[in-house]
Structures are given as structure tokens and as C-alpha cells.
Amino acid sequence: MSYEIIGITVLWIFLYGYLIVASVDFGAGFFAYYAKVTKKDHIMNQLISRYLSPVWEVTNVFFVFFFVGIVGFFPDSAYYYGTALLVPGSIAIILLAIRGSFYAFENYGSKKSNVYMFLYGATGLLIPASLSIALTLSEGGFILEENGVVSLDYLALFTSPYSWSVVVLAVVSVLFISAAFLTFYAARANDQAALKLVRKYALFWATPTIIAALTTFIALGQHNERHYQNMFDLWWMFGLSVGFFIIAMWLIYEGKRFGLAFISVMLQFFFAFFGYGASHLPYILDPYVTIYENATHEATGIALIVVFILGLFLLIPSLILLMRLFLFDADYVKGKK
Amino acid sequence: MTELDPVLMSRLLTALTLVFHVIFATLGVGVPLMISIAEFIGIKKNDPHYLMMARRWTRGFVIPVAIGVVTGTAIGLQLSLLWPEFMQVAGNVISLPLFMEVFAFFFEAIFLGIYLYTWDRFKKPMMHWWLSLPIIIGGGLSAVFITSVNAFMNTPEGFTTGAGGFATVNPLDAMFNPATPTKVFHVLASAYLTVAAILAAIAAFSMLRKKHTEYHKKALKLTITLTFIFSILTAIAGDVSAKFLAEHQPEKLAAAEWHFETEEGADLVLFGWLGDENTPAGALRFPGLLSFLAYGDFQSEVTGLEEFPEDERPPLWIHYMFDLMVVIGFFLLGVSLLYILAWKIKRWNEHNKWMLWLLVVSGPLAMLAIEFGWIFAEEGRQPWILRGYMLVEDAATTSPYVGWMFLLFLGLYTVLGVLGVAVLRKLFKNNPAEEELEKKYPTIEKGDNK
């Protein structure tokens, strides 16, 4: 395997990791606000204070990893995306800042104000929506280079059915992933009332997720024919994705093995996300940046991969420790520690 | 606003983010070490005062860490958003330490999460103390890696250019460029110094406001001792940094010292102002001291600014930044030494009002010195973003919206700063250490109030 392929795979794994852990976080914000409005806010608050607060910085690092990594492996993407994304990127930073400060300011021994709870819930939906724009742009047609000047065609972006379907897909996926996780968490905490509620959320958000996925698929067909055709060649990955979705739904519907159900949801998104990514190649930004022509210097690429492998030896045990303490420790989850 | 030059606005926005971020980055590097030392002493001496110190510092630490994470994410993205052409080059050569920095922070974030939320979850207290080590190491390594990227901007090495790009790249040579060792030493020593001074200032301030309790006295003795140790290390780091500049980046040292003509036995110029034809006036002059600072010899020859073309000279006002940084550094050394002398000489009262006030101002001054030092370091590299290879004006984004983004981020940092201070006040205002000590350790001896 070439270092370019390894590089993009590493980055995609981190983005996938972010997709899962951040979805849990973002969706929890929305559900927490919704539950507060409807006065059912018990389990969400427990999740926020006992799981999300200790790990939100870790969640954030997955994202930082991705964007630092992509500049390292494919420096030209910094040039194109950096120039084009000044405004949406800055807005995303502000939203992430509001959310990050919530954990420190609001959840830290003081009462929760309604304004902050609203912002916490709203950013949970707005951040995925704004970050998903980068994926839309990568399909080409929105970032233009004329006479050496890179610019973003806002009109095309805001009037494109594809870009809106990606936004919708991002938001409903976040809610679905989060609800599936909350179902597992509530079952783990043995909180029956909460379980009943969040299981309903998970069942509810499943349908929009599948509909949005299909809509996005069709819209992509109109926007980028090449990518669309490539996806057909990888049909089996999307088939597996749907298969795991069905397993997850069946388990949640039957009300058993919620842990396995959440793993199925993770696999559902794993296959969809990697199928999408693999069929996107070789482009990082269609048509300007490809993984082969715009990769970093080979020496840097290999150094980054070596560091990445060494880093994993450090990170994986640490992450496992973190999960064992805050997620898999049944007594802790139940609030006994 | 939107009509302003994108290069100028990109510089201003980067400066705004860095001036704000460096406060939290410095705390993020330094505080874990102080917490760890306090917890260690507390466990070994079985002294609840020190344990409470570690707990309270940790509790306060959460707020700046969160702001640091947020502003760190901001600067990470802004590098690409505001300096796309620079990052395009940097990605090829110097992305290795950037990547490693994220690993180091990842490591730190994981253990910080664990440390914060597991105070009473282990049977052996030492288990919890061990968790502080990865935080110190992660924070310290983050500083090392990011500083090496900054060092690379000053003395870029480890690559050769050919037609249409880089011919050869050696990421390790780029990372360990000539500026890295001295810069890393200076950044780490000064971060620990600053945090020790700030924690000392807080303890001194509490003693001025309220009673002289055992808790605050112990906190003061610990933090001043550390201030003293790290101010010596910082002074040594400053000295080797000056020697590095004289050798590898002489225009920066010359601009800092208003040293225009190459000469032997050069004077050190402190403060003053520039008169006609760039002659320093009203300054304190120390004969031969610049030569000594630069090469360890009062007679050695120091390169002057005249040897550089006018459009490659840093702005001359950095002289004040340099002088203020150095003066504050020696002030911190002096004040901490004075306290230690007063403490060891039995006839003197080290907790008199004047001494405490000196310690109170030391904390904010130390942080100001960090700011001055970074402004000096960055302005002293001008007009280059990559010294000798790429000019700042060629690296900035061409987007016309940078002015608006500046306003947006100014608003964000204002809100974060105000809220951060408000939350910290709320956390500690009605929760003095003594009450918390009695609640947490009911067996503690009463009557330690003076």
C-alpha cells in the first residue's frame, strides 16, 4: 500500500471516530434541551455530567486530529479549503467554542441557565450541519479557482439540493446515533423510565436517517456522476450498512441487547462512511486535489505514519482506561461512585 | 472594515487569537506540575493542606483548560484559514511536530478527564497521583512540539527546494532546527515560572484580604520556592536564547537591542527612545554587556542591523518588548529571593504587607512577560513568516472577509474571558479554603489561624 492510501485511511478512521463520539455528544445536547422543555431531563443530565463532561476534550481532539492530519498528509488541501472555508470554518469554531465552554462553565457545579441549555442544544445541531459543508464542497463545483484565486460560490452552495440533503442527513444521523447510544446508556444505568423514553427516540429517528441517506444518494447522482457510479461498484459496503441498520432496529425494537444494537449502528455508519470515502477517491477536492498528485513529500508522509503507529500504542490503552472508568464501570454509570 | 487589507487583518486576527490563547496555553503547561507537586507532598507528609491545595488548583484549572482547548482549536484551524499558502509549505516539511502535538494533547486530555473525575475513586491515594504524570508530560510535550514549529519559522531547515517544489525533505531536521532547543527550554521554564508566580500571587492576595492561615502560608512557601527555581532556569534559558540569536538570527537581537553598527564590545541598551538617525537617547547603557550576552565575552563582535537590507529588518519597537520581558524576569527572581531571605532570617517577617503586595503584582507581571516575549519573538521575525523563504505578505489568505472574522473572534474571546473570570469567582468566592478543609478533613487541628 502506498503512503498516500495509508494516510487517507488514517485520516478517515479519525473522522469516523469523530463522527461517532461527537454524534453522541451533539445529539445529547439536543435531547437534553428537548427533555428540559418537556420536563424529563433526568438521564440526559446524568449522561452529560458523568460521561460527556469527562470526555468532551477527547471528543474534540478527534476533530483536531483530522484537520491537522489532512494538512500534514495533503498540504494542498490546506490551501484550497483554507482559502474557501474562512467564513464557514470560523463560524464552526465559534459554535465549537460555545459548546466547549458549556462543559466548563455551566456544568461545573453551577445551575444550568436556560440560555446556555438552549445554546448547548442548538450547537449540537448546528455544528454537524456546518461541518458537513466541507464534505459537500469536496464533491466539486463549489470551490473555484480562477486566475490563481480560490473562492467559494455561496450561491451555488445554498441553492444546491445536494448540499441541503447532506445537512439534513448530518443532523438526523447525529440524532439517531445519539439516541441509540442513550438507549444503551440508560439500560446500563438500569434506569427504566429513561430507557423507555430514549428507546422511543431511537426508533423515531431511524426512519428519517434512512430517508435522508437515500435522498442524499440520489442528489449526489445529479451532482457528481463519477462518484455516484463509483458507489455502485462498492454496492456491497452499502448493503452491509443497511444490514447492520436492520439488526440494530430489530434489537432496539425487541428491547434487548442494547450494547450490541449500538455496535450495529456503529458498523452501519462504518460501512456507509467508508463506502462513501472509498468511492470518493482519488479526489480530496474534486477536481483540484487528489491523494496522489497533492500528497505531502514522501519523507514527511512516512514519518507521519510512523508517529501515528507509535501514538496508537499510547492512545489505545489510555482510551480503554477512560472507557472503563466512565462508560463500562456499571457502578459509576448507575451513579454509585 | 471589509475593505481593509487581508494581510493586515490576517496578522491582527492571528495576533488576537495568540495573545488570548497563550495565557491559557501557559496555564495548561504549568498548572499540572504545581498540582502534582502539591498532591505528592500532601500524600507523603499526610498533610491535608497540600491535598486541598491540589484539589482547589485542579478545580480552578478546569476553566482555563476549557478555554485553552477552544482557543487552541481556533488557532489550529486559523492557521489554514488565514495562512493557506504557509500551511501548504508547512504541511510538506513541518507537519510532523504539529501532528505529534495533537497526540500529546490527546494523551493529556484523556488523563485530565480521568484525573479530574477520580479524586476519591481509588483506594490508594498514590494511584491518583500517578495519573497526574501523563498530564504533565502531555502538556509539556505539546509545548515542545508547537514550539519546534515556531522555531522552524525562525530557522527553517531540513529541506531543499528544486524545480516545482521540494526536492528533499527531512522532517526530523526540520523539527530539530537550530532554534528548537533554546526556544523549548525558554518556553517551558517561563511557563512553570509564570504559573508558580500566579499561584503565589493568589495566595498572597488571600492573605492580604483575610487572615494569615496555615493553608495560605504553606501555599505561598511552596509556590515562591518554585518561582525562585524556575526564575533561575528562565534566566539561564534567556541567556542561551540570546546566544542563539547572536549566532543564527542576529537581526532579531540587533533590533531588540537597537544595535545598528557591527562592533566589538557592544553596549547593552535598556529602554530609552530613538532620536535622529536612529541614535538611542535617554537609555541606560551597560558597556560591553551586549557582547557578553551574545557570546560570553565583553570584547566579542556583535552584528548590527546595518548589515541587513532595510526591507528585511524587524520593527524597532520590539526593543521595548524585549526589555520589559527581561526586566520582569529579573524582578521575579529578585522578589522570590527577597521572600526566601525574609523567611530564613528569623528576625524578618516575610508576610508583611509590602512583601505580600510585591508578590501579588508578580503574578500578572509574569503573564505580561510571556505576552511581551511572544510579541518580541513574532515581530522580531518580520517580515518573514518563514525566515529567508516566505514573506508574511505572500502567505495570507486573499479572502475579503477577514475583517468581519476579526470582529467575530474579538466578540468570542471577550465573552469567553468575561465568563471564565465570572465562573472562577463564583467557584471560590463563597468557598474559602479553611471552610472546605474543615468539611473535608474534620480532624484537622483547629486554631492554626494567626
Short mmCIF file of N, CA and C in Angstrom, two decimals, chain B residues 303-401:
data_model
loop_
_atom_site.label_atom_id
_atom_site.label_comp_id
_atom_site.label_asym_id
_atom_site.label_seq_id
_atom_site.Cartn_x
_atom_site.Cartn_y
_atom_site.Cartn_z
N THR B 303 26.95 41.52 15.48
CA THR B 303 26.45 42.01 14.19
C THR B 303 25.38 43.08 14.40
N GLY B 304 25.49 44.17 13.63
CA GLY B 304 24.50 45.25 13.73
C GLY B 304 23.46 45.16 12.63
N LEU B 305 22.39 45.94 12.80
CA LEU B 305 21.28 45.93 11.84
C LEU B 305 21.70 46.42 10.46
N GLU B 306 22.75 47.27 10.42
CA GLU B 306 23.20 47.83 9.15
C GLU B 306 23.52 46.76 8.12
N GLU B 307 23.84 45.57 8.58
CA GLU B 307 24.23 44.52 7.64
C GLU B 307 23.06 43.87 6.93
N PHE B 308 21.84 44.28 7.30
CA PHE B 308 20.66 43.69 6.66
C PHE B 308 19.97 44.74 5.81
N PRO B 309 19.45 44.34 4.63
CA PRO B 309 18.72 45.31 3.81
C PRO B 309 17.53 45.88 4.59
N GLU B 310 17.19 47.13 4.30
CA GLU B 310 16.16 47.80 5.11
C GLU B 310 14.84 47.06 5.14
N ASP B 311 14.49 46.43 4.02
CA ASP B 311 13.18 45.77 3.99
C ASP B 311 13.21 44.38 4.62
N GLU B 312 14.34 44.00 5.21
CA GLU B 312 14.38 42.72 5.92
C GLU B 312 14.68 42.92 7.40
N ARG B 313 14.46 44.14 7.89
CA ARG B 313 14.71 44.39 9.32
C ARG B 313 13.41 44.34 10.10
N PRO B 314 13.46 43.75 11.28
CA PRO B 314 12.26 43.75 12.14
C PRO B 314 11.96 45.17 12.61
N PRO B 315 10.73 45.44 13.03
CA PRO B 315 10.40 46.76 13.54
C PRO B 315 11.19 47.07 14.82
N LEU B 316 11.56 48.33 15.00
CA LEU B 316 12.45 48.67 16.12
C LEU B 316 11.74 48.75 17.46
N TRP B 317 10.40 48.83 17.45
CA TRP B 317 9.71 48.95 18.74
C TRP B 317 9.80 47.66 19.56
N ILE B 318 10.25 46.55 18.94
CA ILE B 318 10.37 45.31 19.72
C ILE B 318 11.41 45.44 20.83
N HIS B 319 12.26 46.49 20.73
CA HIS B 319 13.20 46.79 21.82
C HIS B 319 12.48 46.86 23.17
N TYR B 320 11.33 47.52 23.18
CA TYR B 320 10.60 47.66 24.46
C TYR B 320 10.05 46.32 24.93
N MET B 321 9.57 45.51 23.98
CA MET B 321 9.04 44.20 24.36
C MET B 321 10.15 43.36 25.01
N PHE B 322 11.31 43.38 24.37
CA PHE B 322 12.46 42.62 24.87
C PHE B 322 12.85 43.11 26.26
N ASP B 323 12.98 44.43 26.40
CA ASP B 323 13.42 44.98 27.69
C ASP B 323 12.41 44.70 28.80
N LEU B 324 11.13 44.86 28.47
CA LEU B 324 10.12 44.62 29.50
C LEU B 324 10.15 43.16 29.95
N MET B 325 10.29 42.26 28.99
CA MET B 325 10.35 40.84 29.32
C MET B 325 11.54 40.56 30.27
N VAL B 326 12.70 41.10 29.91
CA VAL B 326 13.90 40.82 30.70
C VAL B 326 13.78 41.45 32.09
N VAL B 327 13.29 42.67 32.14
CA VAL B 327 13.19 43.35 33.44
C VAL B 327 12.23 42.61 34.36
N ILE B 328 11.10 42.17 33.81
CA ILE B 328 10.14 41.43 34.64
C ILE B 328 10.77 40.12 35.12
N GLY B 329 11.52 39.48 34.24
CA GLY B 329 12.18 38.23 34.63
C GLY B 329 13.08 38.43 35.84
N PHE B 330 13.87 39.50 35.80
CA PHE B 330 14.77 39.75 36.95
C PHE B 330 13.99 40.20 38.18
N PHE B 331 12.89 40.92 37.95
CA PHE B 331 12.04 41.32 39.07
C PHE B 331 11.52 40.09 39.81
N LEU B 332 11.06 39.09 39.05
CA LEU B 332 10.52 37.88 39.67
C LEU B 332 11.60 37.14 40.46
N LEU B 333 12.79 37.10 39.87
CA LEU B 333 13.91 36.47 40.56
C LEU B 333 14.19 37.21 41.87
N GLY B 334 14.22 38.54 41.81
CA GLY B 334 14.52 39.35 42.99
C GLY B 334 13.47 39.21 44.07
N VAL B 335 12.20 39.29 43.68
CA VAL B 335 11.13 39.23 44.68
C VAL B 335 11.10 37.87 45.36
N SER B 336 11.26 36.80 44.58
CA SER B 336 11.20 35.48 45.21
C SER B 336 12.41 35.27 46.13
N LEU B 337 13.56 35.80 45.72
CA LEU B 337 14.74 35.69 46.57
C LEU B 337 14.53 36.47 47.88
N LEU B 338 13.96 37.67 47.74
CA LEU B 338 13.70 38.51 48.92
C LEU B 338 12.80 37.77 49.92
N TYR B 339 11.74 37.13 49.39
CA TYR B 339 10.82 36.41 50.26
C TYR B 339 11.55 35.27 50.98
N ILE B 340 12.35 34.55 50.21
CA ILE B 340 13.04 33.40 50.80
C ILE B 340 14.02 33.86 51.88
N LEU B 341 14.72 34.98 51.62
CA LEU B 341 15.62 35.53 52.64
C LEU B 341 14.85 35.91 53.89
N ALA B 342 13.73 36.61 53.70
CA ALA B 342 12.93 37.05 54.84
C ALA B 342 12.40 35.86 55.64
N TRP B 343 12.14 34.79 54.92
CA TRP B 343 11.60 33.59 55.54
C TRP B 343 12.69 32.88 56.34
N LYS B 344 13.92 32.85 55.82
CA LYS B 344 15.01 32.15 56.50
C LYS B 344 15.60 32.97 57.63
N ILE B 345 15.61 34.31 57.48
CA ILE B 345 16.14 35.15 58.55
C ILE B 345 15.03 35.38 59.57
N LYS B 346 15.21 34.83 60.73
CA LYS B 346 14.11 34.72 61.68
C LYS B 346 13.57 36.08 62.12
N ARG B 347 14.47 37.10 62.16
CA ARG B 347 14.01 38.39 62.69
C ARG B 347 13.05 39.09 61.74
N TRP B 348 13.06 38.67 60.46
CA TRP B 348 12.22 39.36 59.48
C TRP B 348 10.86 38.67 59.37
N ASN B 349 9.85 39.47 59.07
CA ASN B 349 8.52 38.90 58.85
C ASN B 349 8.26 38.85 57.35
N GLU B 350 8.28 37.63 56.83
CA GLU B 350 8.12 37.52 55.37
C GLU B 350 6.70 37.79 54.92
N HIS B 351 5.77 37.89 55.89
CA HIS B 351 4.38 38.13 55.48
C HIS B 351 3.92 39.54 55.80
N ASN B 352 4.84 40.49 55.74
CA ASN B 352 4.39 41.87 55.92
C ASN B 352 3.67 42.35 54.68
N LYS B 353 2.94 43.46 54.87
CA LYS B 353 2.05 43.92 53.81
C LYS B 353 2.80 44.20 52.50
N TRP B 354 3.96 44.84 52.62
CA TRP B 354 4.68 45.23 51.40
C TRP B 354 5.17 44.02 50.62
N MET B 355 5.68 43.06 51.35
CA MET B 355 6.14 41.84 50.71
C MET B 355 4.99 41.17 49.95
N LEU B 356 3.84 41.09 50.63
CA LEU B 356 2.69 40.43 50.01
C LEU B 356 2.24 41.18 48.75
N TRP B 357 2.25 42.50 48.83
CA TRP B 357 1.85 43.25 47.63
C TRP B 357 2.81 43.03 46.47
N LEU B 358 4.09 42.95 46.76
CA LEU B 358 5.06 42.65 45.71
C LEU B 358 4.75 41.31 45.06
N LEU B 359 4.37 40.33 45.92
CA LEU B 359 4.05 39.01 45.37
C LEU B 359 2.77 39.05 44.55
N VAL B 360 1.80 39.87 44.99
CA VAL B 360 0.54 39.97 44.24
C VAL B 360 0.79 40.49 42.83
N VAL B 361 1.63 41.53 42.70
CA VAL B 361 1.86 42.06 41.36
C VAL B 361 2.75 41.13 40.52
N SER B 362 3.50 40.27 41.17
CA SER B 362 4.38 39.37 40.40
C SER B 362 3.61 38.46 39.44
N GLY B 363 2.44 37.99 39.88
CA GLY B 363 1.68 37.04 39.06
C GLY B 363 1.29 37.64 37.71
N PRO B 364 0.51 38.74 37.73
CA PRO B 364 0.13 39.36 36.45
C PRO B 364 1.36 39.81 35.65
N LEU B 365 2.40 40.29 36.33
CA LEU B 365 3.60 40.71 35.60
C LEU B 365 4.23 39.54 34.85
N ALA B 366 4.24 38.37 35.50
CA ALA B 366 4.83 37.20 34.85
C ALA B 366 4.07 36.88 33.56
N MET B 367 2.73 36.95 33.64
CA MET B 367 1.96 36.65 32.43
C MET B 367 2.21 37.71 31.36
N LEU B 368 2.35 38.97 31.79
CA LEU B 368 2.67 40.03 30.83
C LEU B 368 4.01 39.75 30.15
N ALA B 369 4.97 39.26 30.93
CA ALA B 369 6.28 38.97 30.34
C ALA B 369 6.16 37.89 29.27
N ILE B 370 5.27 36.91 29.50
CA ILE B 370 5.03 35.88 28.47
C ILE B 370 4.53 36.55 27.20
N GLU B 371 3.55 37.45 27.37
CA GLU B 371 2.99 38.15 26.20
C GLU B 371 4.07 38.98 25.50
N PHE B 372 4.83 39.74 26.28
CA PHE B 372 5.89 40.57 25.68
C PHE B 372 6.89 39.69 24.94
N GLY B 373 7.23 38.58 25.56
CA GLY B 373 8.22 37.69 24.96
C GLY B 373 7.73 37.14 23.62
N TRP B 374 6.46 36.75 23.58
CA TRP B 374 5.94 36.20 22.32
C TRP B 374 5.80 37.29 21.27
N ILE B 375 5.38 38.48 21.70
CA ILE B 375 5.28 39.57 20.72
C ILE B 375 6.66 39.87 20.16
N PHE B 376 7.66 39.89 21.04
CA PHE B 376 9.04 40.08 20.59
C PHE B 376 9.44 38.98 19.61
N ALA B 377 9.13 37.73 19.98
CA ALA B 377 9.56 36.61 19.13
C ALA B 377 8.92 36.68 17.75
N GLU B 378 7.64 37.03 17.71
CA GLU B 378 6.94 37.02 16.43
C GLU B 378 7.27 38.26 15.59
N GLU B 379 7.26 39.44 16.23
CA GLU B 379 7.58 40.67 15.49
C GLU B 379 9.05 40.68 15.07
N GLY B 380 9.87 40.05 15.88
CA GLY B 380 11.30 40.02 15.58
C GLY B 380 11.64 39.17 14.36
N ARG B 381 10.66 38.37 13.90
CA ARG B 381 10.88 37.55 12.73
C ARG B 381 10.46 38.28 11.45
N GLN B 382 9.72 39.38 11.63
CA GLN B 382 9.20 40.11 10.46
C GLN B 382 10.35 40.56 9.58
N PRO B 383 10.16 40.70 8.28
CA PRO B 383 8.91 40.50 7.52
C PRO B 383 8.65 39.05 7.11
N TRP B 384 9.38 38.12 7.69
CA TRP B 384 9.27 36.73 7.24
C TRP B 384 8.21 35.96 8.00
N ILE B 385 7.55 35.03 7.30
CA ILE B 385 6.77 34.02 8.02
C ILE B 385 7.65 32.76 8.11
N LEU B 386 8.47 32.54 7.06
CA LEU B 386 9.49 31.51 7.09
C LEU B 386 10.78 32.23 6.75
N ARG B 387 11.61 32.43 7.73
CA ARG B 387 12.75 33.33 7.55
C ARG B 387 13.60 32.93 6.34
N GLY B 388 13.73 33.87 5.41
CA GLY B 388 14.55 33.64 4.23
C GLY B 388 13.82 32.97 3.07
N TYR B 389 12.59 32.44 3.32
CA TYR B 389 11.90 31.70 2.27
C TYR B 389 10.57 32.33 1.86
N MET B 390 9.79 32.74 2.85
CA MET B 390 8.45 33.22 2.51
C MET B 390 8.11 34.43 3.37
N LEU B 391 7.61 35.47 2.68
CA LEU B 391 7.22 36.68 3.40
C LEU B 391 5.80 36.54 3.94
N VAL B 392 5.56 37.20 5.06
CA VAL B 392 4.23 37.18 5.65
C VAL B 392 3.19 37.64 4.63
N GLU B 393 3.53 38.69 3.88
CA GLU B 393 2.53 39.25 2.96
C GLU B 393 2.19 38.30 1.81
N ASP B 394 3.07 37.33 1.54
CA ASP B 394 2.78 36.39 0.47
C ASP B 394 2.02 35.16 0.95
N ALA B 395 1.86 35.05 2.25
CA ALA B 395 1.30 33.81 2.79
C ALA B 395 -0.17 33.93 3.17
N ALA B 396 -0.67 35.17 3.27
CA ALA B 396 -2.01 35.36 3.83
C ALA B 396 -3.10 34.99 2.83
N THR B 397 -4.28 34.77 3.38
CA THR B 397 -5.45 34.48 2.55
C THR B 397 -5.78 35.70 1.70
N THR B 398 -6.50 35.46 0.60
CA THR B 398 -6.93 36.58 -0.22
C THR B 398 -8.40 36.90 0.04
N SER B 399 -9.00 36.16 0.96
CA SER B 399 -10.42 36.36 1.23
C SER B 399 -10.69 37.77 1.77
N PRO B 400 -11.73 38.42 1.26
CA PRO B 400 -12.01 39.79 1.71
C PRO B 400 -12.74 39.86 3.05
N TYR B 401 -13.08 38.72 3.63
CA TYR B 401 -13.94 38.77 4.83
C TYR B 401 -13.18 38.73 6.14
#
